[in-house]
Coordinates of C-alpha atoms and ligand atoms in Angstrom, one line a residue:
M1 CA -16.4 5.2 -6.7
T2 CA -18.0 6.2 -3.1
A3 CA -15.2 8.6 -2.5
R4 CA -12.0 10.4 -3.7
R5 CA -9.2 12.5 -1.5
D6 CA -6.7 13.8 -3.8
L7 CA -3.7 14.2 -2.0
T8 CA -1.1 15.0 -5.0
P9 CA -1.7 15.3 -8.5
S10 CA -0.7 12.1 -8.8
L11 CA -2.0 10.5 -5.4
I12 CA -5.3 9.1 -4.7
V13 CA -7.0 7.7 -1.9
V14 CA -10.5 6.2 -3.3
R15 CA -13.1 4.2 -1.8
I16 CA -15.2 1.5 -3.4
Q17 CA -18.4 -0.6 -2.6
P18 CA -20.2 -3.2 -4.3
E19 CA -23.5 -2.3 -6.2
Q20 CA -25.0 -4.9 -4.5
G21 CA -24.3 -6.3 -0.5
S22 CA -21.2 -5.9 1.0
V23 CA -17.6 -6.1 0.1
P24 CA -16.0 -9.3 -0.3
P25 CA -14.1 -11.1 2.8
F26 CA -10.3 -10.5 3.2
V27 CA -7.6 -10.1 6.0
P28 CA -5.2 -7.3 6.1
G29 CA -2.8 -7.2 3.8
Q30 CA -4.6 -8.8 0.8
F31 CA -5.4 -7.2 -3.0
I32 CA -8.4 -6.5 -4.5
N33 CA -8.1 -6.8 -8.5
L34 CA -10.2 -3.4 -9.9
G35 CA -10.8 -2.8 -14.2
L36 CA -12.4 -0.8 -16.8
P37 CA -13.3 -2.1 -20.0
A38 CA -9.9 -2.5 -22.3
P39 CA -10.1 0.3 -25.0
A40 CA -11.3 -1.4 -28.5
D41 CA -7.9 -0.9 -29.9
E42 CA -5.9 -2.2 -27.5
P43 CA -4.2 -5.6 -28.3
G44 CA -5.7 -9.0 -26.2
P45 CA -5.9 -12.5 -26.8
L46 CA -7.2 -13.3 -30.7
A47 CA -9.8 -15.3 -29.2
A48 CA -11.2 -12.9 -26.6
R49 CA -11.1 -10.0 -29.3
R50 CA -13.1 -12.4 -31.5
S51 CA -15.6 -13.2 -28.9
N52 CA -18.2 -10.8 -27.6
R53 CA -17.3 -10.6 -24.3
V54 CA -16.2 -7.3 -22.8
R55 CA -12.4 -7.3 -22.0
L56 CA -11.3 -5.6 -18.8
T57 CA -7.9 -3.8 -18.3
R58 CA -7.3 -5.1 -14.4
R59 CA -5.0 -4.4 -11.8
A60 CA -4.4 -5.6 -8.3
Y61 CA -4.8 -3.1 -5.4
S62 CA -3.5 -3.9 -2.2
I63 CA -6.4 -3.0 0.1
A64 CA -5.8 -0.1 3.2
S65 CA -9.2 -0.4 4.8
S66 CA -10.1 -2.9 7.6
P67 CA -11.9 -5.7 7.2
R68 CA -14.2 -4.3 9.6
N69 CA -15.7 -1.9 7.6
A70 CA -18.2 -4.2 5.2
D71 CA -19.1 -1.6 3.5
H72 CA -17.0 -0.5 1.1
L73 CA -13.3 -0.5 0.4
E74 CA -10.2 1.9 0.4
L75 CA -7.6 1.8 -2.0
L76 CA -4.3 4.5 -2.3
V77 CA -3.6 4.4 -5.6
A78 CA -0.6 6.2 -7.9
L79 CA -1.0 7.4 -11.4
V80 CA 1.8 5.7 -13.5
Q81 CA 1.8 8.4 -16.4
D82 CA 2.1 5.8 -19.0
G83 CA 0.3 3.2 -17.7
K84 CA -2.5 1.6 -19.1
L85 CA -5.2 1.4 -16.5
T86 CA -4.4 4.9 -13.6
P87 CA -4.6 7.2 -16.8
R88 CA -8.1 6.3 -16.9
L89 CA -9.0 6.1 -13.4
W90 CA -7.6 9.7 -13.1
P91 CA -10.4 11.4 -14.5
L92 CA -13.4 9.4 -12.7
D93 CA -15.1 10.8 -9.9
V94 CA -17.3 9.7 -6.8
G95 CA -20.3 7.7 -8.3
S96 CA -18.8 6.2 -11.1
R97 CA -18.7 2.6 -12.3
L98 CA -15.8 0.1 -12.2
W99 CA -15.7 -3.6 -12.4
M100 CA -14.1 -5.2 -9.0
D101 CA -13.4 -8.9 -8.2
N102 CA -15.7 -10.4 -6.3
E103 CA -13.1 -12.1 -4.0
A104 CA -9.4 -10.6 -2.4
K105 CA -6.5 -12.3 -3.1
G106 CA -2.6 -12.3 -1.6
S107 CA -0.6 -13.7 0.7
F108 CA 1.4 -10.7 2.5
T109 CA -1.0 -11.0 5.7
L110 CA 0.0 -11.6 9.0
N111 CA -1.2 -15.5 9.3
D112 CA 2.5 -16.8 9.2
V113 CA 3.2 -13.9 12.4
P114 CA 2.7 -15.3 15.8
E115 CA 0.8 -13.5 18.2
G116 CA 2.6 -10.8 20.2
A117 CA 5.5 -10.9 17.8
D118 CA 7.5 -7.6 16.9
I119 CA 6.7 -6.4 13.4
L120 CA 9.2 -3.9 11.3
A121 CA 7.0 -2.6 8.6
V122 CA 8.9 -0.8 5.7
A123 CA 6.9 0.8 3.2
S124 CA 7.9 2.8 -0.2
G125 CA 5.0 4.9 -1.3
T126 CA 1.7 3.1 -2.0
G127 CA 3.7 0.3 -0.1
I128 CA 2.1 1.5 3.3
A129 CA -1.8 0.3 2.1
P130 CA -1.5 -3.3 3.2
F131 CA 0.0 -2.0 6.2
M132 CA -2.7 0.5 7.5
S133 CA -5.1 -2.5 6.7
M134 CA -3.3 -4.4 9.6
L135 CA -3.0 -1.5 11.7
R136 CA -6.4 -0.7 11.4
C137 CA -7.7 -3.7 12.6
H138 CA -5.5 -4.5 14.8
A139 CA -3.9 -1.7 16.7
G140 CA -4.5 -2.1 20.3
T141 CA -5.9 -5.1 20.4
G142 CA -2.6 -7.2 21.7
R143 CA -1.9 -8.7 17.8
W144 CA 1.5 -7.9 18.3
R145 CA 3.3 -6.2 20.9
T146 CA 5.3 -3.5 18.9
F147 CA 4.6 -2.4 15.0
I148 CA 7.2 -0.4 13.7
L149 CA 6.0 1.5 10.7
M150 CA 8.6 3.2 8.3
H151 CA 7.4 5.2 5.5
S152 CA 9.8 6.7 2.9
V153 CA 7.8 8.9 0.2
R154 CA 9.3 12.0 -1.5
T155 CA 7.5 15.0 -0.2
A156 CA 5.6 15.6 2.6
A157 CA 1.8 15.8 0.8
E158 CA 2.5 11.9 0.1
L159 CA 2.3 11.1 3.5
A160 CA -0.9 9.2 3.2
Y161 CA -2.5 8.7 6.6
R162 CA 0.2 10.5 8.4
D163 CA -2.6 12.2 11.1
E164 CA -4.1 9.0 11.8
L165 CA -1.0 7.5 12.4
E166 CA 0.4 10.0 14.6
N167 CA -2.9 9.6 16.3
M168 CA -2.4 5.4 16.5
V169 CA 0.9 5.9 18.1
H170 CA -0.9 7.3 21.6
G171 CA -2.0 3.1 22.0
G172 CA 1.2 2.5 22.7
D173 CA 1.9 -0.5 20.5
V174 CA 2.3 1.0 17.3
V175 CA 5.6 3.2 16.3
Y176 CA 5.5 5.6 13.1
L177 CA 9.0 6.6 11.7
P178 CA 8.1 9.1 8.1
T179 CA 10.9 9.6 6.2
L180 CA 10.8 12.2 3.0
T181 CA 13.8 12.1 0.2
R182 CA 12.9 15.0 -1.8
E183 CA 11.2 17.2 0.2
P184 CA 12.5 21.1 -0.6
A185 CA 15.1 22.1 2.2
D186 CA 13.3 25.4 2.6
S187 CA 9.9 23.6 3.7
P188 CA 8.2 23.4 6.6
W189 CA 8.9 19.7 7.6
T190 CA 11.1 19.5 10.8
G191 CA 11.0 15.6 10.7
R192 CA 13.0 12.8 9.4
R193 CA 14.9 13.0 6.2
G194 CA 16.8 10.2 3.9
R195 CA 16.0 6.8 3.0
V196 CA 14.9 4.1 5.7
Q197 CA 18.6 2.6 5.4
L198 CA 19.1 5.3 7.9
M199 CA 17.2 3.9 10.5
L200 CA 18.1 0.7 10.0
A201 CA 21.3 1.8 10.5
D202 CA 20.7 1.9 14.2
R203 CA 19.2 -1.1 15.4
D204 CA 19.4 -0.5 19.3
A205 CA 17.7 2.3 18.7
L206 CA 14.6 0.5 17.1
N207 CA 14.3 -1.4 20.7
I208 CA 13.2 -4.8 19.2
V209 CA 13.5 -8.3 20.6
P210 CA 15.4 -10.4 17.2
S211 CA 14.3 -13.3 18.5
S212 CA 10.0 -12.9 17.6
L213 CA 11.0 -10.3 14.9
H214 CA 8.7 -10.2 11.9
I215 CA 10.2 -7.8 9.0
L216 CA 7.6 -7.0 6.2
L217 CA 8.4 -4.9 3.1
C218 CA 6.4 -3.7 0.8
V219 CA 6.5 -2.3 -2.3
N220 CA 9.6 -0.7 -4.3
P221 CA 11.9 -3.9 -5.7
T222 CA 15.2 -2.0 -5.1
M223 CA 14.0 -1.0 -1.9
I224 CA 13.1 -4.3 -0.8
E225 CA 16.5 -5.9 -2.4
D226 CA 18.7 -3.3 0.1
V227 CA 16.7 -3.5 3.4
T228 CA 16.9 -7.5 2.8
S229 CA 20.5 -7.4 2.8
I230 CA 20.2 -4.7 5.8
V231 CA 18.2 -6.9 8.2
Q232 CA 19.7 -10.8 7.6
G233 CA 19.6 -12.3 10.5
W234 CA 17.3 -9.8 12.2
G235 CA 14.2 -12.1 12.2
T236 CA 11.8 -13.4 9.3
V237 CA 11.3 -11.5 6.2
H238 CA 7.9 -11.1 4.2
T239 CA 7.7 -9.2 1.1
E240 CA 5.1 -7.8 -1.4
R241 CA 6.0 -6.5 -4.7
Y242 CA 3.3 -4.4 -6.7
W243 CA 6.2 -4.7 -9.9
Ligands
FAD1 C1 -0.5 -7.4 -5.2 C2 0.0 -5.8 -6.0 C3 -0.5 -4.6 -4.9 C4 -0.8 -3.7 -6.0 N1 -1.3 -2.6 -5.0 C5 -1.2 -1.4 -5.4 C6 -1.8 -0.3 -4.6 O1 -2.1 -0.4 -3.3 N2 -1.9 1.1 -5.3 C7 -1.2 1.2 -6.3 O2 -1.0 2.2 -6.7 N3 -0.6 0.2 -6.8 C8 -1.1 -1.1 -6.6 N4 -0.1 -2.1 -7.4 C9 -0.2 -1.8 -9.0 C10 -1.2 -1.8 -9.8 O3 -2.0 -3.1 -10.0 C11 -0.9 -1.4 -11.3 O4 0.5 -1.9 -11.5 C12 -0.6 0.3 -11.0 O5 -1.7 0.9 -10.5 C13 0.0 0.7 -12.6 O6 -1.0 0.4 -13.3 P1 -0.8 1.1 -14.7 O7 -1.8 -0.3 -15.7 O8 -1.5 2.1 -14.9 O9 0.0 0.7 -15.2 P2 0.9 -0.4 -15.9 O10 0.9 -0.4 -17.3 O11 0.6 -1.8 -15.5 O12 2.4 0.1 -15.5 C14 3.0 -0.5 -14.5 C15 4.6 0.3 -13.9 O13 4.3 1.1 -13.3 C16 5.0 1.1 -12.1 N5 4.1 1.3 -11.1 C17 3.1 0.3 -10.8 N6 2.5 0.6 -9.5 C18 3.3 1.4 -9.2 C19 2.8 2.4 -7.9 N7 2.4 1.9 -7.3 N8 4.1 3.3 -7.4 C20 5.0 3.8 -8.5 N9 5.2 2.9 -9.7 C21 3.8 1.7 -10.0 C22 6.0 -0.2 -12.3 O14 7.0 0.8 -13.0 C23 5.1 -0.8 -13.0 O15 6.5 -1.5 -13.9 C24 0.1 -3.4 -7.1 C25 0.3 -4.3 -7.7 C26 0.2 -5.8 -7.1 C27 0.7 -6.9 -7.7
NAP2 N1 6.2 10.9 -6.2 C1 6.2 11.6 -7.2 O1 6.4 12.9 -6.9 C2 6.6 11.3 -8.7 C3 6.4 12.4 -9.7 C4 7.1 11.7 -11.0 C5 7.2 10.6 -11.0 N2 6.8 9.9 -10.5 C6 6.8 8.4 -10.7 O2 6.7 7.3 -10.4 C7 6.9 6.0 -10.1 C8 7.2 6.2 -8.2 O3 7.4 7.0 -7.4 P1 6.5 6.9 -6.0 O4 7.6 8.4 -5.1 O5 5.6 6.9 -5.8 O6 7.7 5.5 -5.6 P2 9.2 5.3 -5.5 O7 10.0 5.7 -6.6 O8 9.1 3.7 -4.8 O9 9.3 6.0 -4.2 C9 8.9 5.8 -2.7 C10 10.0 5.9 -2.0 O10 10.9 5.1 -1.9 C11 11.9 5.1 -1.9 N3 13.3 4.8 -2.4 C12 13.1 4.3 -3.7 N4 14.0 3.1 -3.8 C13 14.7 2.6 -2.9 C14 15.6 2.4 -2.4 N5 16.4 1.3 -3.4 N6 16.1 2.2 -0.9 C15 15.5 2.8 0.4 N7 14.4 3.6 -0.6 C16 13.9 3.7 -1.6 C17 12.1 6.7 -2.7 O11 13.5 7.6 -2.2 P3 14.1 8.0 -3.4 O12 13.6 9.5 -3.4 O13 15.1 8.8 -2.7 O14 14.5 7.4 -4.4 C18 11.0 7.5 -1.8 O15 11.0 7.7 -0.7 C19 8.3 6.1 -10.0 O16 8.8 5.7 -11.4 C20 8.8 8.0 -10.5 O17 9.4 8.2 -11.3 C21 6.3 10.1 -9.2

């Protein structure tokens, strides 16, 4: 791990770098598997436990950085209190060693989205990570006509990348629509509140061209289900679930 930024006690941005060489090739939207040696008392396949091979607790993480940065991968990671891996990642600091797969995987990419299309990306929580990679790589290049990003989180502190995205909108091809669902009423936040369904209720305000629209949804399964039913007939839907 080469960098770590704590956004809240349960949300971090980390950078990881292979000890030798550059990061595995990837396209925006793909994920990488990370791991730590499994604790000796963690159940696993009998054959694996009997062999001398080091067993790993491995999990997938969407890559938030652009493939143009070949020296590191950036990840946005939420702590799952009773999870197997994240409570063990949390105490790690810069310089700690992790296992990282040597290939990126996944098909939640722009491969099936034609050049110049409109994109409506809806992210909940850490589901913004694959969209950051797409935006960091392609914003301002003509890859899409408009990329509308809706990001729903509970509180303002969880709006990872807010400053960067607010700068990106000046390019003219990115629209950033953050919304908070559990921000205290007396906080300084003056922006949108409530679930993404509120924004989706006014389709005309989004100024999209339905014939070329691709809708990308990541990550909360009930959000994906609910939004999919709203956007029926709006365009082609692509989804990524973490759980
Ligand atoms: C393709 C893919 C990409 C992923 N990308 C990311 C990512 O970019 N960032 C990230 O934090 N996680 C991501 N995950 C989830 C990640 O792989 C782990 O499941 C997560 O870190 C929890 O691991 P754990 O061992 O601590 O908990 P587990 O023992 O694996 O517990 C999993 C449970 O935790 C909950 N959970 C899992 N991930 C999250 C999350 N991000 N936010 C809230 N609740 C969650 C779900 O209820 C799930 O059933 C991704 C998963 C997949 C399949
Ligand atoms: N983030 C935290 O501060 C926090 C604290 C304690 C525990 N946890 C646990 O961590 C897990 C993940 O929390 P998270 O906040 O990262 O992710 P999350 O529960 O997926 O919430 C992220 C955002 O998605 C919204 N959302 C959830 N379901 C939706 C739906 N069906 N339609 C539209 N929007 C929807 C949430 O709104 P709503 O707020 O309206 O649900 C929130 O704004 C949860 O299991 C939670 O219990 C998180």
